[in-house]
CSV table of C-alpha atoms and ligand atoms in Angstrom, one decimal:
chain,number,residue,atom,x,y,z
A,1,MET,CA,37.6,-14.3,-65.2
A,2,SER,CA,34.2,-15.6,-66.0
A,3,VAL,CA,32.2,-18.8,-65.1
A,4,LEU,CA,31.2,-20.6,-68.1
A,5,VAL,CA,27.7,-22.1,-67.6
A,6,THR,CA,26.7,-24.7,-70.1
A,7,GLY,CA,23.0,-25.1,-70.1
A,8,GLY,CA,22.8,-21.5,-68.8
A,9,ALA,CA,19.3,-21.3,-70.8
A,10,GLY,CA,17.7,-24.3,-69.3
A,11,TYR,CA,15.6,-24.4,-65.9
A,12,ILE,CA,18.2,-25.0,-63.0
A,13,GLY,CA,21.0,-23.3,-65.4
A,14,SER,CA,19.0,-20.1,-65.7
A,15,ALA,CA,18.3,-19.8,-61.8
A,16,THR,CA,21.8,-20.4,-61.3
A,17,VAL,CA,22.9,-17.6,-64.0
A,18,ALA,CA,20.4,-15.3,-62.0
A,19,ALA,CA,22.0,-16.1,-58.7
A,20,LEU,CA,25.6,-15.6,-60.2
A,21,VAL,CA,24.5,-12.2,-61.8
A,22,ARG,CA,22.9,-10.9,-58.3
A,23,ARG,CA,26.4,-11.8,-56.5
A,24,GLY,CA,28.2,-9.8,-59.4
A,25,GLN,CA,30.1,-12.7,-60.9
A,26,PRO,CA,31.0,-12.3,-64.6
A,27,VAL,CA,29.5,-15.2,-66.4
A,28,VAL,CA,29.3,-16.3,-69.7
A,29,VAL,CA,26.4,-19.0,-70.9
A,30,TYR,CA,27.0,-21.4,-73.5
A,31,ASP,CA,23.5,-23.2,-74.8
A,32,ASN,CA,22.7,-24.9,-78.2
A,33,LEU,CA,19.0,-23.6,-77.3
A,34,SER,CA,17.8,-27.5,-78.1
A,35,LYS,CA,15.8,-27.5,-75.0
A,36,GLY,CA,16.6,-23.9,-73.3
A,37,HIS,CA,15.2,-20.6,-73.9
A,38,ARG,CA,17.0,-17.5,-74.8
A,39,ARG,CA,14.7,-15.3,-72.8
A,40,ALA,CA,15.5,-17.2,-69.5
A,41,VAL,CA,19.1,-15.6,-69.6
A,42,PRO,CA,19.3,-11.8,-68.8
A,43,PRO,CA,20.2,-9.6,-71.9
A,44,GLU,CA,23.6,-8.2,-70.3
A,45,VAL,CA,24.8,-11.6,-70.0
A,46,PRO,CA,27.3,-12.7,-72.8
A,47,PHE,CA,25.5,-15.9,-74.9
A,48,ILE,CA,27.1,-18.1,-77.0
A,49,GLN,CA,24.6,-20.2,-79.1
A,50,ALA,CA,26.6,-23.1,-79.7
A,51,ASP,CA,26.9,-27.2,-79.3
A,52,LEU,CA,28.8,-28.8,-76.7
A,53,ALA,CA,30.3,-31.0,-79.5
A,54,ASP,CA,31.5,-28.3,-81.2
A,55,SER,CA,34.9,-28.3,-79.6
A,56,ALA,CA,36.7,-25.4,-81.5
A,57,ARG,CA,33.8,-22.7,-80.3
A,58,LEU,CA,34.3,-24.3,-77.0
A,59,ARG,CA,38.0,-23.7,-76.9
A,60,GLN,CA,37.6,-20.3,-78.2
A,61,THR,CA,35.0,-19.4,-75.8
A,62,LEU,CA,37.0,-20.8,-72.6
A,63,ARG,CA,40.1,-18.5,-73.8
A,64,GLU,CA,38.4,-15.8,-75.0
A,65,PHE,CA,36.3,-15.2,-71.4
A,66,ASN,CA,39.5,-16.5,-69.6
A,67,VAL,CA,37.3,-19.2,-67.7
A,68,SER,CA,38.7,-21.0,-64.4
A,69,GLN,CA,35.5,-22.3,-63.3
A,70,VAL,CA,32.7,-24.2,-65.4
A,71,ILE,CA,29.1,-25.2,-64.2
A,72,HIS,CA,27.9,-28.1,-66.6
A,73,PHE,CA,24.2,-27.9,-66.7
A,74,ALA,CA,23.8,-29.1,-70.6
A,75,ALA,CA,22.2,-32.2,-71.0
A,76,PHE,CA,19.1,-34.1,-71.7
A,77,THR,CA,17.2,-35.2,-68.4
A,78,SER,CA,14.1,-37.1,-68.9
A,79,VAL,CA,13.7,-40.7,-67.6
A,80,PRO,CA,11.2,-41.8,-69.8
A,81,GLU,CA,12.9,-40.7,-72.8
A,82,SER,CA,16.3,-42.0,-71.8
A,83,VAL,CA,14.7,-45.5,-71.9
A,84,GLU,CA,13.8,-45.1,-75.5
A,85,ARG,CA,16.7,-43.3,-76.7
A,86,PRO,CA,19.9,-44.6,-74.6
A,87,ASP,CA,21.9,-43.6,-77.4
A,88,LEU,CA,21.1,-39.8,-77.2
A,89,TYR,CA,21.9,-40.0,-73.4
A,90,PHE,CA,25.1,-41.4,-73.7
A,91,GLN,CA,26.2,-39.3,-76.6
A,92,ASN,CA,24.8,-35.8,-75.2
A,93,ASN,CA,25.2,-36.4,-71.6
A,94,THR,CA,28.8,-38.6,-71.4
A,95,VAL,CA,30.6,-38.3,-74.7
A,96,ASN,CA,30.0,-34.6,-74.6
A,97,THR,CA,31.0,-33.8,-71.2
A,98,LEU,CA,34.2,-35.8,-72.1
A,99,ALA,CA,34.7,-33.4,-74.7
A,100,LEU,CA,33.9,-30.4,-72.3
A,101,LEU,CA,36.4,-31.8,-70.0
A,102,ASP,CA,39.2,-32.1,-72.7
A,103,ALA,CA,38.6,-28.8,-73.9
A,104,MET,CA,38.9,-27.3,-70.1
A,105,ARG,CA,42.3,-28.9,-69.7
A,106,ASP,CA,43.5,-27.2,-72.9
A,107,ALA,CA,42.4,-24.1,-71.8
A,108,GLY,CA,43.8,-24.2,-68.3
A,109,ALA,CA,40.3,-24.3,-66.8
A,110,ASP,CA,40.4,-27.0,-63.8
A,111,GLN,CA,37.4,-26.6,-61.8
A,112,ILE,CA,33.9,-27.9,-62.5
A,113,VAL,CA,30.5,-28.0,-61.0
A,114,PHE,CA,28.5,-30.9,-62.8
A,115,SER,CA,24.7,-31.5,-62.7
A,116,SER,CA,24.6,-35.0,-61.2
A,117,THR,CA,21.3,-36.7,-60.0
A,118,ALA,CA,19.6,-39.1,-57.6
A,119,SER,CA,19.2,-41.4,-60.5
A,120,VAL,CA,22.7,-42.5,-60.1
A,121,TYR,CA,21.6,-44.4,-56.9
A,122,GLY,CA,18.8,-46.9,-58.7
A,123,GLU,CA,16.4,-48.8,-56.6
A,124,PRO,CA,17.2,-47.5,-52.6
A,125,ARG,CA,18.4,-49.8,-49.8
A,126,THR,CA,18.0,-47.2,-47.2
A,127,GLU,CA,15.0,-44.8,-46.7
A,128,ILE,CA,17.4,-41.7,-46.8
A,129,LEU,CA,20.1,-41.7,-49.5
A,130,GLU,CA,23.6,-41.0,-48.3
A,131,GLU,CA,26.2,-40.2,-50.7
A,132,THR,CA,28.0,-43.4,-49.8
A,133,HIS,CA,24.8,-45.6,-50.9
A,134,PRO,CA,25.6,-48.2,-53.9
A,135,LYS,CA,25.2,-46.5,-57.4
A,136,GLN,CA,23.4,-49.1,-59.6
A,137,PRO,CA,21.2,-46.6,-62.0
A,138,ALA,CA,17.6,-47.9,-62.6
A,139,ASN,CA,17.7,-46.1,-66.2
A,140,PRO,CA,20.1,-44.9,-68.8
A,141,TYR,CA,19.6,-41.2,-67.6
A,142,GLY,CA,21.1,-41.9,-64.5
A,143,LEU,CA,23.8,-44.2,-65.8
A,144,SER,CA,25.2,-41.3,-68.4
A,145,LYS,CA,25.6,-39.3,-65.5
A,146,ARG,CA,27.2,-42.1,-63.4
A,147,PHE,CA,29.5,-42.4,-66.1
A,148,VAL,CA,30.6,-38.8,-65.9
A,149,GLU,CA,30.9,-39.0,-62.2
A,150,ARG,CA,33.6,-41.7,-62.7
A,151,ILE,CA,35.3,-39.9,-65.3
A,152,LEU,CA,35.6,-36.7,-63.1
A,153,GLU,CA,37.1,-38.9,-60.4
A,154,THR,CA,39.5,-39.9,-62.9
A,155,TYR,CA,40.4,-36.9,-64.4
A,156,ASP,CA,41.1,-35.3,-60.8
A,157,ALA,CA,43.5,-38.3,-59.9
A,158,ALA,CA,45.3,-38.0,-63.3
A,159,PHE,CA,45.1,-34.1,-64.3
A,160,GLY,CA,44.0,-32.5,-61.2
A,161,LEU,CA,41.0,-31.2,-62.7
A,162,ARG,CA,38.7,-30.9,-59.5
A,163,HIS,CA,35.1,-31.4,-59.5
A,164,VAL,CA,31.8,-30.9,-57.5
A,165,ALA,CA,29.0,-33.4,-58.8
A,166,LEU,CA,25.7,-32.1,-57.3
A,167,ARG,CA,23.4,-34.9,-57.2
A,168,TYR,CA,19.7,-33.2,-57.7
A,169,PHE,CA,16.8,-34.8,-56.4
A,170,ASN,CA,13.6,-33.3,-58.0
A,171,ALA,CA,14.1,-30.0,-59.1
A,172,CYS,CA,10.8,-27.6,-58.8
A,173,GLY,CA,9.4,-24.3,-57.9
A,174,GLY,CA,9.9,-21.0,-59.8
A,175,ALA,CA,9.9,-17.3,-59.7
A,176,PRO,CA,7.5,-14.9,-61.2
A,177,ASP,CA,9.6,-14.5,-64.4
A,178,ARG,CA,11.6,-17.7,-64.6
A,179,GLY,CA,10.2,-21.5,-64.3
A,180,GLU,CA,10.1,-24.5,-65.9
A,181,ASP,CA,9.3,-25.0,-69.6
A,182,HIS,CA,10.1,-28.3,-71.4
A,183,ASP,CA,8.7,-29.4,-74.4
A,184,PRO,CA,7.3,-31.8,-74.2
A,185,GLU,CA,6.8,-31.6,-70.6
A,186,THR,CA,7.2,-34.8,-68.4
A,187,HIS,CA,7.5,-33.9,-64.9
A,188,LEU,CA,4.9,-34.3,-62.3
A,189,ILE,CA,4.3,-30.9,-60.8
A,190,PRO,CA,4.1,-28.9,-64.1
A,191,ILE,CA,2.1,-31.4,-65.5
A,192,ALA,CA,-0.4,-31.2,-62.6
A,193,LEU,CA,-0.4,-27.5,-63.1
A,194,GLN,CA,-1.1,-27.6,-66.7
A,195,VAL,CA,-4.0,-29.7,-65.6
A,196,ALA,CA,-5.3,-26.7,-63.6
A,197,LEU,CA,-4.7,-24.5,-66.4
A,198,GLY,CA,-7.2,-26.2,-68.5
A,199,GLN,CA,-4.1,-27.5,-71.1
A,200,ARG,CA,-4.8,-31.2,-70.4
A,201,PRO,CA,-7.8,-33.1,-69.5
A,202,HIS,CA,-6.2,-35.1,-66.3
A,203,ILE,CA,-2.8,-36.3,-64.7
A,204,GLN,CA,-2.1,-39.8,-65.1
A,205,VAL,CA,-0.3,-41.6,-62.0
A,206,PHE,CA,2.3,-43.9,-63.3
A,207,GLY,CA,1.8,-47.2,-61.1
A,208,ALA,CA,0.2,-47.5,-57.5
A,209,ASP,CA,1.7,-50.9,-56.7
A,210,TYR,CA,5.1,-49.6,-55.2
A,211,PRO,CA,6.2,-50.6,-52.1
A,212,THR,CA,5.5,-47.3,-50.4
A,213,GLY,CA,2.6,-46.0,-48.3
A,214,ASP,CA,0.0,-45.3,-50.7
A,215,GLY,CA,1.6,-47.4,-53.5
A,216,THR,CA,2.9,-44.5,-55.6
A,217,CYS,CA,6.5,-43.3,-56.2
A,218,VAL,CA,8.2,-41.1,-53.2
A,219,ARG,CA,10.2,-38.2,-54.3
A,220,ASP,CA,12.3,-35.4,-52.7
A,221,TYR,CA,11.1,-31.9,-54.0
A,222,ILE,CA,13.8,-29.2,-53.6
A,223,HIS,CA,13.3,-25.8,-55.0
A,224,VAL,CA,15.4,-24.4,-57.9
A,225,ASP,CA,16.7,-21.6,-56.3
A,226,ASP,CA,18.1,-23.7,-53.3
A,227,LEU,CA,19.6,-25.5,-56.0
A,228,ALA,CA,21.1,-22.5,-57.7
A,229,GLU,CA,22.3,-21.3,-54.4
A,230,ALA,CA,24.5,-24.6,-54.0
A,231,HIS,CA,26.3,-24.2,-57.1
A,232,LEU,CA,27.7,-20.9,-55.8
A,233,LEU,CA,28.8,-22.5,-52.8
A,234,ALA,CA,30.2,-25.3,-54.7
A,235,LEU,CA,32.3,-22.7,-56.7
A,236,ASP,CA,33.5,-21.2,-53.5
A,237,HIS,CA,34.6,-24.5,-52.2
A,238,LEU,CA,36.4,-25.3,-55.5
A,239,GLU,CA,38.1,-21.7,-55.4
A,240,ARG,CA,39.4,-22.0,-51.9
A,241,GLY,CA,41.2,-25.4,-52.7
A,242,GLY,CA,38.6,-27.9,-51.8
A,243,ALA,CA,38.7,-31.6,-52.7
A,244,SER,CA,36.4,-32.9,-55.3
A,245,GLU,CA,33.2,-34.2,-53.7
A,246,GLN,CA,29.9,-36.0,-54.9
A,247,ILE,CA,27.0,-34.3,-52.9
A,248,ASN,CA,23.2,-35.1,-52.8
A,249,LEU,CA,21.0,-31.8,-52.7
A,250,GLY,CA,17.5,-32.3,-51.4
A,251,ASN,CA,15.1,-31.5,-48.9
A,252,GLY,CA,15.1,-34.7,-46.9
A,253,ARG,CA,11.5,-35.2,-47.2
A,254,GLY,CA,9.6,-37.7,-49.4
A,255,TYR,CA,6.3,-37.0,-51.1
A,256,SER,CA,4.3,-39.5,-53.0
A,257,VAL,CA,3.1,-38.8,-56.4
A,258,ARG,CA,-0.6,-38.6,-54.8
A,259,GLN,CA,0.5,-36.3,-51.9
A,260,VAL,CA,2.1,-34.0,-54.6
A,261,ILE,CA,-1.2,-33.9,-56.8
A,262,ASP,CA,-3.1,-33.3,-53.4
A,263,VAL,CA,-0.9,-30.4,-52.8
A,264,ALA,CA,-1.1,-28.9,-56.3
A,265,ARG,CA,-5.1,-29.3,-55.8
A,266,ALA,CA,-5.0,-27.4,-52.8
A,267,VAL,CA,-2.7,-24.7,-54.3
A,268,THR,CA,-4.7,-24.3,-57.5
A,269,ARG,CA,-7.9,-25.0,-56.0
A,270,HIS,CA,-8.7,-26.9,-58.9
A,271,PRO,CA,-9.7,-30.9,-58.8
A,272,ILE,CA,-7.0,-32.0,-61.1
A,273,PRO,CA,-8.4,-35.4,-62.0
A,274,GLU,CA,-6.2,-38.4,-62.2
A,275,GLN,CA,-6.2,-41.6,-64.2
A,276,ALA,CA,-4.6,-44.6,-63.2
A,277,ALA,CA,-1.5,-45.7,-65.5
A,278,PRO,CA,1.0,-48.4,-65.6
A,279,ARG,CA,4.4,-47.9,-64.2
A,280,ARG,CA,6.8,-46.0,-65.8
A,281,ALA,CA,10.0,-47.6,-67.1
A,282,GLY,CA,13.0,-46.7,-65.1
A,283,ASP,CA,11.1,-45.3,-62.1
A,284,PRO,CA,13.0,-46.4,-58.5
A,285,SER,CA,10.2,-46.6,-56.0
A,286,ARG,CA,11.8,-43.9,-53.5
A,287,LEU,CA,14.2,-41.4,-53.8
A,288,VAL,CA,14.7,-39.2,-50.7
A,289,ALA,CA,18.1,-37.4,-50.0
A,290,SER,CA,20.4,-36.9,-46.9
A,291,SER,CA,21.7,-33.6,-47.4
A,292,ARG,CA,24.0,-33.6,-44.4
A,293,LYS,CA,27.0,-33.5,-46.6
A,294,ALA,CA,25.8,-30.5,-48.5
A,295,HIS,CA,25.5,-28.7,-45.1
A,296,ASP,CA,29.0,-29.9,-43.7
A,297,ILE,CA,31.0,-29.1,-46.7
A,298,LEU,CA,29.2,-26.3,-48.5
A,299,GLY,CA,27.3,-24.9,-45.6
A,300,TRP,CA,24.0,-25.3,-47.7
A,301,ARG,CA,20.4,-25.5,-46.1
A,302,PRO,CA,17.5,-25.2,-48.4
A,303,ARG,CA,15.5,-22.1,-47.7
A,304,HIS,CA,12.2,-23.3,-49.4
A,305,VAL,CA,11.2,-26.4,-46.9
A,306,ASN,CA,7.4,-26.5,-47.6
A,307,LEU,CA,6.1,-28.1,-50.7
A,308,ASP,CA,2.7,-25.9,-50.4
A,309,ASP,CA,5.1,-23.1,-51.1
A,310,ILE,CA,7.1,-24.6,-53.6
A,311,VAL,CA,4.3,-25.6,-55.6
A,312,ALA,CA,2.8,-22.1,-55.1
A,313,SER,CA,5.8,-20.7,-56.5
A,314,ALA,CA,5.5,-22.9,-59.6
A,315,TRP,CA,2.0,-22.3,-60.0
A,316,GLU,CA,2.5,-18.3,-59.9
A,317,TRP,CA,5.0,-18.7,-63.0
A,318,HIS,CA,2.8,-21.1,-64.9
A,319,ARG,CA,-0.3,-18.8,-64.5
A,320,ARG,CA,1.7,-15.6,-65.7
A,321,HIS,CA,3.3,-17.7,-68.5
A,322,PRO,CA,0.8,-20.3,-69.4
A,323,ARG,CA,3.0,-20.7,-72.7
A,324,GLY,CA,6.3,-20.7,-70.9
A,325,TYR,CA,9.0,-18.4,-72.1
A,326,GLU,CA,6.8,-17.7,-75.5
A,327,ASP,CA,4.3,-15.4,-73.4
B,401,LIG,N1,4.7,-39.0,-62.7
B,401,LIG,C1,3.4,-39.2,-62.9
B,401,LIG,N2,2.9,-38.6,-63.6
B,401,LIG,C2,3.3,-38.0,-64.5
B,401,LIG,C3,4.7,-37.4,-64.3
B,401,LIG,C4,5.2,-38.1,-63.5
B,401,LIG,O1,3.0,-40.2,-62.1
B,401,LIG,O2,2.4,-37.2,-65.7
B,401,LIG,C5,5.6,-39.6,-61.6
B,401,LIG,C6,6.7,-40.3,-62.0
B,401,LIG,O3,6.2,-41.5,-62.6
B,401,LIG,C7,7.7,-40.5,-60.9
B,401,LIG,C8,7.3,-39.0,-60.2
B,401,LIG,O4,5.6,-38.5,-60.9
B,401,LIG,O5,7.3,-41.3,-59.9
B,401,LIG,C9,8.5,-37.9,-60.4
B,401,LIG,O6,8.7,-37.9,-61.9
B,401,LIG,P1,9.0,-36.8,-62.7
B,401,LIG,O7,9.3,-37.0,-64.0
B,401,LIG,O8,8.8,-35.5,-62.2
B,401,LIG,O9,10.9,-36.7,-62.0
B,401,LIG,P2,11.7,-37.8,-61.7
B,401,LIG,O10,11.6,-38.4,-60.7
B,401,LIG,O11,11.4,-39.0,-63.2
B,401,LIG,O12,12.9,-37.2,-61.9
């Protein structure tokens, strides 16, 4: 019996595949490589290059590898892109996930760990977000994921397909040979590090008039290896018959955009010039997690709590691989 990992060649997916391999779990990766990198997946792991929309291939893979559990990462993940092209986000993130769930039902695979996001909450009403906070996504990306959460609840009630939806806060960090490589890059930490590498002249700060301490947006930055670990614990939870859950994964600490850039300056010893820019559409002012539920239900606690260390791990990856997986 293998675990099927969709999007296993992506940033968080490949970190999770590495963790599954480390614990000796049979795994098969299913990825169309539209965003992911073949080199991010260990060569010994079976790799199917195919699209989620190819339901015949999906069904064949589920049966051939005798899959009972799925971890579903494959999705588009850029907030600004989703504002411009919501059609792509609803199709790839929502409609294609529905096709995956129906293929799982046909194949008798009845457990799924789903990549959800802090973007399901929208503008916060409390400093720290509990899972029960109202869900009013501020952008199409968050909405595309929230739709799936509701579908998953409905499928559990109707078909007994159980899920853990993991709501990631801001994934970051890396390992010496595994890291973030998006094209185009839109995320704060890799962009700051690209400036330090001389690949960009400056970093833009999107909005300095938010109702936060220094006026820039506050986020909760969580190391990708801590996220990976939570997926293994979520599989175990489902395996032992645990109920469907929606669970936050964050560090519980908020850092503003300016604070993150300062950390990047300290880590890289580069001045990283910044340029003021207008607010980016779809950005809530603050997203900081309560991860109490992840601890209580999964026994999860992040190991990388210091932002300097997290950014240093990303910096090591970027320095060693300035052109990402092409290097
Ligand atoms: N951000 C920024 N400049 C950049 C990239 C991001 O000011 O070049 C801000 C962005 O507006 C948000 C925060 O950094 O407030 C984190 O953005 P990111 O895209 O990394 O993650 P998101 O929170 O959108 O998932």
